[in-house]
Short mmCIF file of N, CA and C in Angstrom, two decimals:
data_model
loop_
_atom_site.label_atom_id
_atom_site.label_comp_id
_atom_site.label_asym_id
_atom_site.label_seq_id
_atom_site.Cartn_x
_atom_site.Cartn_y
_atom_site.Cartn_z
N MET A 1 138.24 121.17 101.83
CA MET A 1 138.79 122.29 101.07
C MET A 1 139.62 123.16 102.00
N LEU A 2 140.62 123.81 101.42
CA LEU A 2 141.46 124.70 102.21
C LEU A 2 140.77 126.04 102.41
N ALA A 3 140.71 126.46 103.63
CA ALA A 3 140.15 127.78 103.93
C ALA A 3 141.17 128.85 103.59
N ARG A 4 140.72 130.10 103.55
CA ARG A 4 141.64 131.22 103.31
C ARG A 4 142.47 131.41 104.58
N ILE A 5 143.79 131.26 104.46
CA ILE A 5 144.65 131.37 105.63
C ILE A 5 145.83 132.28 105.34
N ASP A 6 146.52 132.66 106.38
CA ASP A 6 147.66 133.55 106.29
C ASP A 6 148.73 132.93 105.39
N LYS A 7 149.41 133.76 104.57
CA LYS A 7 150.43 133.26 103.66
C LYS A 7 151.58 132.58 104.39
N ASP A 8 151.92 133.03 105.58
CA ASP A 8 153.01 132.41 106.34
C ASP A 8 152.71 130.95 106.68
N ILE A 9 151.43 130.63 106.83
CA ILE A 9 151.05 129.25 107.15
C ILE A 9 151.47 128.32 106.00
N TYR A 10 151.29 128.78 104.75
CA TYR A 10 151.64 127.95 103.60
C TYR A 10 153.11 127.55 103.63
N LEU A 11 153.96 128.46 104.10
CA LEU A 11 155.39 128.19 104.13
C LEU A 11 155.74 127.13 105.17
N LYS A 12 154.85 126.91 106.14
CA LYS A 12 155.12 125.95 107.20
C LYS A 12 154.46 124.60 106.97
N ILE A 13 153.75 124.45 105.86
CA ILE A 13 153.03 123.19 105.62
C ILE A 13 154.00 122.02 105.51
N GLY A 14 155.08 122.19 104.80
CA GLY A 14 156.09 121.15 104.71
C GLY A 14 155.76 120.07 103.70
N ARG A 15 156.69 119.14 103.58
CA ARG A 15 156.56 118.04 102.62
C ARG A 15 155.67 116.94 103.19
N PRO A 16 155.05 116.15 102.31
CA PRO A 16 154.22 115.05 102.81
C PRO A 16 155.07 113.99 103.50
N GLN A 17 154.48 113.36 104.50
CA GLN A 17 155.14 112.27 105.21
C GLN A 17 154.80 110.95 104.52
N ASN A 18 155.60 109.95 104.76
CA ASN A 18 155.37 108.64 104.15
C ASN A 18 154.50 107.73 105.01
N VAL A 19 154.18 108.18 106.23
CA VAL A 19 153.37 107.36 107.13
C VAL A 19 152.21 108.18 107.68
N CYS A 20 151.16 107.48 108.07
CA CYS A 20 149.98 108.13 108.67
C CYS A 20 150.36 108.71 110.03
N VAL A 21 149.88 109.92 110.32
CA VAL A 21 150.19 110.61 111.58
C VAL A 21 149.56 109.90 112.78
N VAL A 22 148.52 109.11 112.56
CA VAL A 22 147.83 108.44 113.66
C VAL A 22 148.38 107.04 113.91
N CYS A 23 148.34 106.18 112.89
CA CYS A 23 148.68 104.77 113.10
C CYS A 23 150.07 104.39 112.61
N GLY A 24 150.71 105.27 111.85
CA GLY A 24 152.06 104.97 111.36
C GLY A 24 152.10 104.08 110.14
N ALA A 25 150.94 103.79 109.53
CA ALA A 25 150.89 102.93 108.34
C ALA A 25 151.53 103.65 107.15
N GLU A 26 152.19 102.87 106.27
CA GLU A 26 152.78 103.43 105.06
C GLU A 26 151.66 103.98 104.17
N ILE A 27 151.79 105.22 103.73
CA ILE A 27 150.75 105.80 102.86
C ILE A 27 151.29 106.18 101.49
N VAL A 28 152.62 106.17 101.32
CA VAL A 28 153.18 106.58 100.04
C VAL A 28 152.80 105.61 98.93
N GLU A 29 152.63 104.32 99.27
CA GLU A 29 152.29 103.32 98.27
C GLU A 29 150.86 103.46 97.76
N ALA A 30 150.01 104.13 98.53
CA ALA A 30 148.60 104.25 98.16
C ALA A 30 148.37 105.09 96.92
N GLY A 31 149.30 105.96 96.60
CA GLY A 31 149.15 106.84 95.45
C GLY A 31 148.44 108.14 95.78
N LYS A 32 147.62 108.12 96.81
CA LYS A 32 146.95 109.35 97.27
C LYS A 32 146.53 109.16 98.72
N HIS A 33 146.41 110.26 99.45
CA HIS A 33 145.97 110.21 100.84
C HIS A 33 145.49 111.59 101.24
N LEU A 34 144.76 111.65 102.32
CA LEU A 34 144.26 112.94 102.80
C LEU A 34 145.28 113.61 103.69
N SER A 35 145.40 114.92 103.52
CA SER A 35 146.29 115.74 104.35
C SER A 35 145.48 116.91 104.88
N ALA A 36 145.86 117.37 106.06
CA ALA A 36 145.14 118.48 106.69
C ALA A 36 146.12 119.43 107.36
N ILE A 37 145.68 120.67 107.53
CA ILE A 37 146.44 121.64 108.31
C ILE A 37 145.76 121.74 109.67
N ALA A 38 146.50 121.36 110.69
CA ALA A 38 145.94 121.34 112.04
C ALA A 38 145.73 122.75 112.56
N ALA A 39 144.55 123.03 113.09
CA ALA A 39 144.21 124.37 113.58
C ALA A 39 144.94 124.71 114.87
N ASP A 40 145.16 123.72 115.73
CA ASP A 40 145.74 124.02 117.03
C ASP A 40 147.23 124.32 116.98
N THR A 41 147.90 123.95 115.90
CA THR A 41 149.34 124.23 115.79
C THR A 41 149.64 125.37 114.82
N ALA A 42 148.63 125.86 114.13
CA ALA A 42 148.85 126.87 113.10
C ALA A 42 149.45 128.15 113.66
N ALA A 43 149.13 128.46 114.91
CA ALA A 43 149.60 129.71 115.51
C ALA A 43 151.00 129.59 116.12
N GLU A 44 151.45 128.37 116.36
CA GLU A 44 152.76 128.19 116.99
C GLU A 44 153.88 128.46 115.99
N GLU A 45 154.96 129.01 116.51
CA GLU A 45 156.06 129.47 115.66
C GLU A 45 156.71 128.36 114.85
N ASP A 46 157.15 127.28 115.53
CA ASP A 46 157.90 126.22 114.85
C ASP A 46 157.11 124.92 114.72
N ALA A 47 155.81 124.98 114.80
CA ALA A 47 155.00 123.76 114.79
C ALA A 47 154.96 123.14 113.41
N THR A 48 154.88 121.81 113.36
CA THR A 48 154.62 121.10 112.12
C THR A 48 153.11 121.06 111.96
N ILE A 49 152.60 121.75 110.97
CA ILE A 49 151.15 121.90 110.89
C ILE A 49 150.50 120.95 109.89
N ARG A 50 151.30 120.24 109.12
CA ARG A 50 150.74 119.30 108.15
C ARG A 50 150.55 117.95 108.81
N GLU A 51 149.40 117.34 108.59
CA GLU A 51 149.12 116.00 109.09
C GLU A 51 148.64 115.15 107.92
N ASP A 52 149.30 114.02 107.70
CA ASP A 52 148.94 113.11 106.61
C ASP A 52 148.29 111.86 107.19
N TYR A 53 147.19 111.42 106.56
CA TYR A 53 146.39 110.33 107.10
C TYR A 53 146.20 109.20 106.09
N CYS A 54 146.15 107.97 106.62
CA CYS A 54 145.68 106.86 105.79
C CYS A 54 144.16 106.99 105.71
N ALA A 55 143.55 106.28 104.77
CA ALA A 55 142.10 106.40 104.57
C ALA A 55 141.31 106.00 105.81
N GLU A 56 141.76 104.92 106.48
CA GLU A 56 141.02 104.42 107.65
C GLU A 56 141.03 105.44 108.79
N CYS A 57 142.21 106.01 109.08
CA CYS A 57 142.31 106.97 110.19
C CYS A 57 141.56 108.26 109.89
N TRP A 58 141.54 108.67 108.62
CA TRP A 58 140.78 109.87 108.28
C TRP A 58 139.29 109.64 108.52
N GLU A 59 138.80 108.45 108.16
CA GLU A 59 137.38 108.13 108.37
C GLU A 59 137.03 108.10 109.86
N LYS A 60 137.97 107.64 110.69
CA LYS A 60 137.72 107.52 112.13
C LYS A 60 137.84 108.85 112.86
N ARG A 61 138.44 109.84 112.21
CA ARG A 61 138.69 111.12 112.88
C ARG A 61 137.36 111.77 113.26
N GLN A 62 137.18 112.06 114.53
CA GLN A 62 135.93 112.61 115.04
C GLN A 62 135.91 114.14 114.99
N ASP A 63 137.04 114.75 115.35
CA ASP A 63 137.04 116.22 115.45
C ASP A 63 137.26 116.86 114.09
N LYS A 64 136.88 118.08 113.97
CA LYS A 64 137.09 118.86 112.75
C LYS A 64 138.08 119.98 113.04
N ASN A 65 139.02 119.73 113.93
CA ASN A 65 139.95 120.75 114.38
C ASN A 65 141.09 120.93 113.37
N TYR A 66 140.74 121.39 112.18
CA TYR A 66 141.74 121.69 111.17
C TYR A 66 141.28 122.89 110.36
N ILE A 67 142.25 123.58 109.80
CA ILE A 67 141.94 124.76 109.00
C ILE A 67 141.41 124.34 107.64
N GLY A 68 141.99 123.30 107.09
CA GLY A 68 141.59 122.83 105.78
C GLY A 68 142.20 121.47 105.50
N PHE A 69 141.71 120.80 104.47
CA PHE A 69 142.27 119.50 104.09
C PHE A 69 142.23 119.36 102.57
N TRP A 70 142.98 118.41 102.06
CA TRP A 70 143.04 118.17 100.62
C TRP A 70 143.48 116.73 100.37
N LEU A 71 143.26 116.29 99.16
CA LEU A 71 143.69 114.95 98.74
C LEU A 71 145.07 115.09 98.11
N ALA A 72 146.08 114.55 98.78
CA ALA A 72 147.45 114.63 98.27
C ALA A 72 147.69 113.45 97.34
N ARG A 73 148.13 113.74 96.14
CA ARG A 73 148.44 112.68 95.18
C ARG A 73 149.94 112.41 95.22
N ARG A 74 150.30 111.15 95.30
CA ARG A 74 151.70 110.77 95.42
C ARG A 74 152.05 109.77 94.33
N GLU A 75 153.23 109.93 93.76
CA GLU A 75 153.72 108.92 92.82
C GLU A 75 154.32 107.79 93.62
N LYS A 76 153.92 106.57 93.28
CA LYS A 76 154.47 105.43 93.99
C LYS A 76 155.97 105.34 93.70
N PRO A 77 156.77 105.08 94.72
CA PRO A 77 158.21 104.98 94.48
C PRO A 77 158.54 103.82 93.57
N VAL A 78 159.44 104.07 92.61
CA VAL A 78 159.87 103.01 91.70
C VAL A 78 160.94 102.20 92.40
N PRO A 79 160.77 100.88 92.47
CA PRO A 79 161.79 100.08 93.15
C PRO A 79 163.13 100.18 92.42
N ARG A 80 164.16 100.47 93.16
CA ARG A 80 165.49 100.63 92.60
C ARG A 80 166.18 99.28 92.56
N LYS A 81 166.53 98.85 91.35
CA LYS A 81 167.15 97.54 91.23
C LYS A 81 168.65 97.62 91.46
N ILE A 82 169.27 98.68 90.97
CA ILE A 82 170.71 98.82 91.15
C ILE A 82 170.94 99.66 92.41
N GLN A 83 171.63 99.08 93.38
CA GLN A 83 171.78 99.72 94.67
C GLN A 83 173.12 100.43 94.86
N ASN A 84 174.13 100.09 94.08
CA ASN A 84 175.46 100.66 94.33
C ASN A 84 176.32 100.60 93.07
N ARG A 85 177.54 101.10 93.18
CA ARG A 85 178.46 101.14 92.04
C ARG A 85 178.81 99.74 91.55
N LYS A 86 178.93 98.83 92.48
CA LYS A 86 179.28 97.45 92.13
C LYS A 86 178.25 96.89 91.15
N GLU A 87 176.98 97.06 91.47
CA GLU A 87 175.92 96.54 90.62
C GLU A 87 175.82 97.31 89.31
N ARG A 88 176.01 98.63 89.36
CA ARG A 88 176.02 99.43 88.13
C ARG A 88 177.12 98.97 87.19
N ASN A 89 178.33 98.77 87.73
CA ASN A 89 179.45 98.34 86.91
C ASN A 89 179.23 96.97 86.31
N ALA A 90 178.66 96.06 87.11
CA ALA A 90 178.37 94.72 86.61
C ALA A 90 177.35 94.77 85.47
N ALA A 91 176.34 95.64 85.60
CA ALA A 91 175.32 95.79 84.56
C ALA A 91 175.91 96.34 83.27
N LEU A 92 176.77 97.34 83.40
CA LEU A 92 177.41 97.92 82.21
C LEU A 92 178.34 96.92 81.54
N LEU A 93 179.08 96.18 82.33
CA LEU A 93 180.01 95.18 81.80
C LEU A 93 179.25 94.06 81.10
N ALA A 94 178.12 93.65 81.69
CA ALA A 94 177.29 92.60 81.08
C ALA A 94 176.75 93.06 79.73
N LEU A 95 176.30 94.31 79.65
CA LEU A 95 175.80 94.85 78.39
C LEU A 95 176.92 94.92 77.35
N PHE A 96 178.10 95.38 77.78
CA PHE A 96 179.24 95.45 76.87
C PHE A 96 179.58 94.06 76.32
N ASP A 97 179.67 93.07 77.21
CA ASP A 97 180.02 91.71 76.79
C ASP A 97 178.98 91.15 75.82
N TYR A 98 177.71 91.41 76.11
CA TYR A 98 176.64 90.91 75.24
C TYR A 98 176.76 91.51 73.84
N LEU A 99 176.93 92.83 73.76
CA LEU A 99 177.01 93.49 72.46
C LEU A 99 178.27 93.07 71.71
N GLN A 100 179.38 92.88 72.42
CA GLN A 100 180.62 92.48 71.77
C GLN A 100 180.51 91.06 71.22
N GLN A 101 179.90 90.16 71.97
CA GLN A 101 179.74 88.78 71.50
C GLN A 101 178.75 88.70 70.36
N ASN A 102 177.77 89.60 70.36
CA ASN A 102 176.76 89.63 69.31
C ASN A 102 177.41 89.98 67.97
N GLY A 103 178.38 90.88 68.01
CA GLY A 103 179.18 91.20 66.83
C GLY A 103 178.49 91.92 65.70
N GLN A 104 177.39 92.60 65.97
CA GLN A 104 176.67 93.33 64.92
C GLN A 104 177.36 94.66 64.66
N PRO A 105 177.56 95.03 63.38
CA PRO A 105 178.22 96.31 63.07
C PRO A 105 177.50 97.53 63.65
N GLU A 106 176.17 97.44 63.77
CA GLU A 106 175.41 98.59 64.29
C GLU A 106 175.64 98.81 65.79
N HIS A 107 176.31 97.87 66.44
CA HIS A 107 176.61 98.02 67.86
C HIS A 107 177.94 98.72 68.12
N ALA A 108 178.65 99.09 67.06
CA ALA A 108 179.99 99.68 67.23
C ALA A 108 179.94 100.96 68.07
N ALA A 109 178.95 101.82 67.82
CA ALA A 109 178.86 103.07 68.57
C ALA A 109 178.54 102.81 70.03
N HIS A 110 177.65 101.83 70.29
CA HIS A 110 177.32 101.47 71.67
C HIS A 110 178.55 100.94 72.41
N LEU A 111 179.32 100.08 71.73
CA LEU A 111 180.51 99.50 72.35
C LEU A 111 181.54 100.58 72.66
N HIS A 112 181.72 101.51 71.74
CA HIS A 112 182.67 102.61 71.94
C HIS A 112 182.23 103.45 73.15
N PHE A 113 180.95 103.76 73.22
CA PHE A 113 180.40 104.55 74.32
C PHE A 113 180.57 103.81 75.65
N LEU A 114 180.18 102.54 75.67
CA LEU A 114 180.26 101.74 76.90
C LEU A 114 181.70 101.56 77.37
N ALA A 115 182.62 101.35 76.42
CA ALA A 115 184.02 101.16 76.79
C ALA A 115 184.55 102.41 77.50
N HIS A 116 184.19 103.58 76.99
CA HIS A 116 184.65 104.81 77.62
C HIS A 116 183.96 105.05 78.97
N LEU A 117 182.70 104.64 79.07
CA LEU A 117 181.99 104.74 80.34
C LEU A 117 182.63 103.81 81.38
N LEU A 118 182.97 102.60 80.96
CA LEU A 118 183.63 101.66 81.86
C LEU A 118 185.04 102.14 82.22
N MET A 119 185.67 102.86 81.33
CA MET A 119 186.98 103.45 81.65
C MET A 119 186.79 104.55 82.71
N LYS A 120 185.74 105.33 82.57
CA LYS A 120 185.45 106.37 83.56
C LYS A 120 185.27 105.76 84.95
N TYR A 121 184.65 104.56 84.99
CA TYR A 121 184.39 103.89 86.26
C TYR A 121 185.54 102.96 86.68
N LYS A 122 186.67 103.06 85.97
CA LYS A 122 187.90 102.34 86.31
C LYS A 122 187.80 100.83 86.17
N ILE A 123 186.87 100.36 85.34
CA ILE A 123 186.78 98.93 85.04
C ILE A 123 187.64 98.62 83.81
N PHE A 124 187.72 99.55 82.88
CA PHE A 124 188.62 99.46 81.74
C PHE A 124 189.71 100.50 81.88
N ALA A 125 190.86 100.18 81.34
CA ALA A 125 191.96 101.15 81.27
C ALA A 125 192.38 101.26 79.81
N TRP A 126 192.59 102.48 79.35
CA TRP A 126 193.03 102.69 77.97
C TRP A 126 194.46 102.18 77.82
N VAL A 127 194.72 101.45 76.73
CA VAL A 127 196.06 100.95 76.45
C VAL A 127 196.67 101.71 75.28
N ARG A 128 195.95 101.74 74.15
CA ARG A 128 196.46 102.47 72.98
C ARG A 128 195.34 102.62 71.94
N THR A 129 195.57 103.55 71.03
CA THR A 129 194.72 103.70 69.86
C THR A 129 195.58 103.36 68.66
N GLU A 130 195.04 102.57 67.75
CA GLU A 130 195.83 102.09 66.61
C GLU A 130 194.98 102.08 65.35
N PRO A 131 195.63 102.16 64.18
CA PRO A 131 194.85 102.09 62.93
C PRO A 131 194.32 100.68 62.71
N VAL A 132 193.18 100.61 62.02
CA VAL A 132 192.61 99.30 61.67
C VAL A 132 193.33 98.81 60.42
N PRO A 133 193.95 97.62 60.45
CA PRO A 133 194.67 97.10 59.29
C PRO A 133 193.78 97.01 58.05
N ASP A 134 194.34 97.41 56.93
CA ASP A 134 193.66 97.34 55.62
C ASP A 134 192.41 98.21 55.53
N GLN A 135 192.25 99.18 56.46
CA GLN A 135 191.10 100.08 56.40
C GLN A 135 191.58 101.49 56.70
N PRO A 136 192.14 102.17 55.70
CA PRO A 136 192.70 103.51 55.93
C PRO A 136 191.67 104.47 56.52
N GLY A 137 192.15 105.28 57.46
CA GLY A 137 191.30 106.29 58.08
C GLY A 137 190.48 105.79 59.25
N ARG A 138 190.49 104.48 59.51
CA ARG A 138 189.72 103.94 60.63
C ARG A 138 190.67 103.55 61.75
N GLU A 139 190.18 103.75 62.98
CA GLU A 139 190.99 103.44 64.16
C GLU A 139 190.22 102.53 65.11
N ARG A 140 190.97 101.88 65.97
CA ARG A 140 190.37 101.08 67.03
C ARG A 140 191.10 101.39 68.32
N VAL A 141 190.41 101.18 69.43
CA VAL A 141 190.98 101.48 70.74
C VAL A 141 191.13 100.17 71.51
N VAL A 142 192.31 99.99 72.08
CA VAL A 142 192.58 98.80 72.89
C VAL A 142 192.46 99.19 74.36
N PHE A 143 191.64 98.44 75.09
CA PHE A 143 191.45 98.64 76.52
C PHE A 143 191.92 97.40 77.27
N ARG A 144 192.22 97.59 78.55
CA ARG A 144 192.53 96.47 79.43
C ARG A 144 191.45 96.41 80.50
N ASN A 145 190.88 95.22 80.68
CA ASN A 145 189.91 95.02 81.75
C ASN A 145 190.71 94.94 83.05
N THR A 146 190.48 95.88 83.95
CA THR A 146 191.28 95.96 85.17
C THR A 146 190.95 94.85 86.17
N VAL A 147 189.84 94.12 85.93
CA VAL A 147 189.46 93.02 86.80
C VAL A 147 190.14 91.72 86.34
N THR A 148 190.03 91.44 85.03
CA THR A 148 190.55 90.17 84.49
C THR A 148 191.92 90.32 83.86
N ASP A 149 192.36 91.54 83.60
CA ASP A 149 193.62 91.86 82.91
C ASP A 149 193.60 91.49 81.43
N ASP A 150 192.42 91.15 80.89
CA ASP A 150 192.29 90.84 79.46
C ASP A 150 192.31 92.14 78.66
N HIS A 151 192.82 92.04 77.42
CA HIS A 151 192.78 93.16 76.50
C HIS A 151 191.60 92.98 75.56
N LEU A 152 190.95 94.09 75.22
CA LEU A 152 189.83 94.05 74.28
C LEU A 152 189.89 95.26 73.38
N THR A 153 189.32 95.11 72.23
CA THR A 153 189.42 96.15 71.20
C THR A 153 188.03 96.57 70.75
N VAL A 154 187.84 97.88 70.62
CA VAL A 154 186.60 98.40 70.05
C VAL A 154 186.93 99.38 68.95
N GLU A 155 186.05 99.45 67.98
CA GLU A 155 186.24 100.40 66.88
C GLU A 155 186.00 101.82 67.40
N SER A 156 186.85 102.73 66.97
CA SER A 156 186.66 104.14 67.33
C SER A 156 185.57 104.72 66.44
N VAL A 157 184.52 105.20 67.06
CA VAL A 157 183.36 105.69 66.32
C VAL A 157 183.07 107.13 66.74
N GLN A 158 182.93 108.00 65.77
CA GLN A 158 182.53 109.38 66.03
C GLN A 158 181.00 109.44 66.02
N VAL A 159 180.42 109.94 67.11
CA VAL A 159 178.96 110.04 67.18
C VAL A 159 178.55 111.48 67.40
N THR A 160 177.38 111.82 66.90
CA THR A 160 176.83 113.16 67.12
C THR A 160 176.26 113.24 68.53
N ASP A 161 175.95 114.45 68.96
CA ASP A 161 175.34 114.63 70.29
C ASP A 161 174.01 113.89 70.38
N GLU A 162 173.24 113.90 69.29
CA GLU A 162 171.95 113.21 69.28
C GLU A 162 172.14 111.71 69.40
N GLU A 163 173.13 111.16 68.69
CA GLU A 163 173.41 109.72 68.77
C GLU A 163 173.88 109.34 70.17
N ALA A 164 174.73 110.17 70.75
CA ALA A 164 175.22 109.90 72.11
C ALA A 164 174.06 109.91 73.11
N ALA A 165 173.13 110.84 72.94
CA ALA A 165 171.96 110.91 73.83
C ALA A 165 171.09 109.66 73.68
N ALA A 166 170.95 109.18 72.45
CA ALA A 166 170.15 107.97 72.21
C ALA A 166 170.82 106.74 72.82
N ILE A 167 172.14 106.67 72.72
CA ILE A 167 172.88 105.55 73.33
C ILE A 167 172.76 105.61 74.84
N GLN A 168 172.90 106.82 75.41
CA GLN A 168 172.76 106.98 76.86
C GLN A 168 171.38 106.53 77.32
N LYS A 169 170.35 106.84 76.52
CA LYS A 169 168.99 106.41 76.87
C LYS A 169 168.89 104.89 76.87
N ASP A 170 169.50 104.25 75.87
CA ASP A 170 169.50 102.77 75.81
C ASP A 170 170.20 102.19 77.03
N VAL A 171 171.33 102.78 77.41
CA VAL A 171 172.09 102.30 78.56
C VAL A 171 171.28 102.48 79.84
N ASP A 172 170.62 103.64 79.99
CA ASP A 172 169.80 103.89 81.17
C ASP A 172 168.64 102.90 81.27
N GLU A 173 168.04 102.56 80.13
CA GLU A 173 166.95 101.58 80.13
C GLU A 173 167.46 100.21 80.56
N HIS A 174 168.66 99.85 80.08
CA HIS A 174 169.27 98.58 80.48
C HIS A 174 169.50 98.56 81.99
N LEU A 175 170.03 99.66 82.52
CA LEU A 175 170.29 99.73 83.96
C LEU A 175 169.00 99.64 84.78
N SER A 176 167.92 100.22 84.25
CA SER A 176 166.65 100.20 84.99
C SER A 176 166.04 98.80 85.05
N ARG A 177 166.41 97.93 84.09
CA ARG A 177 165.87 96.56 84.06
C ARG A 177 166.82 95.54 84.67
N TRP A 178 167.99 95.97 85.06
CA TRP A 178 169.04 95.05 85.51
C TRP A 178 168.67 94.35 86.81
N GLN A 179 168.85 93.04 86.84
CA GLN A 179 168.70 92.27 88.07
C GLN A 179 170.10 91.93 88.57
N PRO A 180 170.52 92.51 89.68
CA PRO A 180 171.89 92.32 90.16
C PRO A 180 172.25 90.86 90.39
N ASP A 181 173.50 90.54 90.05
CA ASP A 181 174.06 89.23 90.29
C ASP A 181 175.33 89.44 91.10
N THR A 182 175.33 89.06 92.35
CA THR A 182 176.44 89.40 93.24
C THR A 182 177.76 88.79 92.79
N GLU A 183 177.73 87.62 92.16
CA GLU A 183 178.97 87.01 91.72
C GLU A 183 179.62 87.83 90.63
N THR A 184 178.79 88.36 89.69
CA THR A 184 179.33 89.19 88.62
C THR A 184 179.77 90.54 89.15
N ALA A 185 179.02 91.07 90.09
CA ALA A 185 179.25 92.44 90.53
C ALA A 185 180.45 92.61 91.44
N ALA A 186 180.80 91.61 92.20
CA ALA A 186 181.81 91.78 93.24
C ALA A 186 183.16 92.29 92.75
N PRO A 187 183.75 91.72 91.68
CA PRO A 187 185.08 92.19 91.30
C PRO A 187 185.13 93.65 90.91
N ALA A 188 184.05 94.15 90.25
CA ALA A 188 184.05 95.54 89.81
C ALA A 188 184.15 96.49 90.98
N ASP A 189 183.44 96.19 92.06
CA ASP A 189 183.46 97.06 93.23
C ASP A 189 184.82 97.01 93.91
N GLU A 190 185.41 95.83 93.96
CA GLU A 190 186.71 95.69 94.60
C GLU A 190 187.74 96.55 93.89
N VAL A 191 187.70 96.54 92.55
CA VAL A 191 188.67 97.34 91.79
C VAL A 191 188.46 98.81 92.04
N GLU A 192 187.20 99.25 92.06
CA GLU A 192 186.92 100.66 92.26
C GLU A 192 187.37 101.10 93.64
N SER A 193 187.16 100.24 94.65
CA SER A 193 187.58 100.59 96.01
C SER A 193 189.10 100.73 96.09
N GLU A 194 189.82 99.85 95.41
CA GLU A 194 191.28 99.92 95.42
C GLU A 194 191.76 101.21 94.77
N LYS A 195 191.11 101.63 93.68
CA LYS A 195 191.52 102.84 92.98
C LYS A 195 191.29 104.07 93.83
N GLU A 196 190.21 104.06 94.63
CA GLU A 196 189.86 105.23 95.41
C GLU A 196 190.69 105.34 96.67
N SER A 197 191.23 104.24 97.18
CA SER A 197 191.97 104.29 98.41
C SER A 197 193.42 104.69 98.19
#
């Protein structure tokens, strides 16, 4: 338990470390670990007073030279599947291609959203907006894929803020499950690098 200590000490405790202070073992994956405030450094001006321990080193610790200790709970880091813009762009393009080939009318809003997102990331370029033949009041947007130079068309769809948020959530979920494919991802990154230089 933490003893009653000076308020200034709390400000110097600092963030938890990812490794044990004694053996250097990774402790962030454990989900929880013991942390202590060292008594011998508490009085020093710039001392790091927080010490984080793996379970084994805490058990082996012989001295009680600390002001207090507690069980620090840590969220295990979520492995990041998408590492860079290249992989993000490949994932978005793969989702767009899948939905376009699927051809379901309910995917029109997703395709419109994704096309504009890919335009933001310089994978698509806007070419023109045109009326849909034989459907008064409806429009479609023609884009050019800057990697393949192909033209593609999506229906122009007006979405509410709530619908846009739901689509963004779907896209984020897709990105979180994406397994990068370097062959698919490479051209997207090359195009983005050329645009930025």
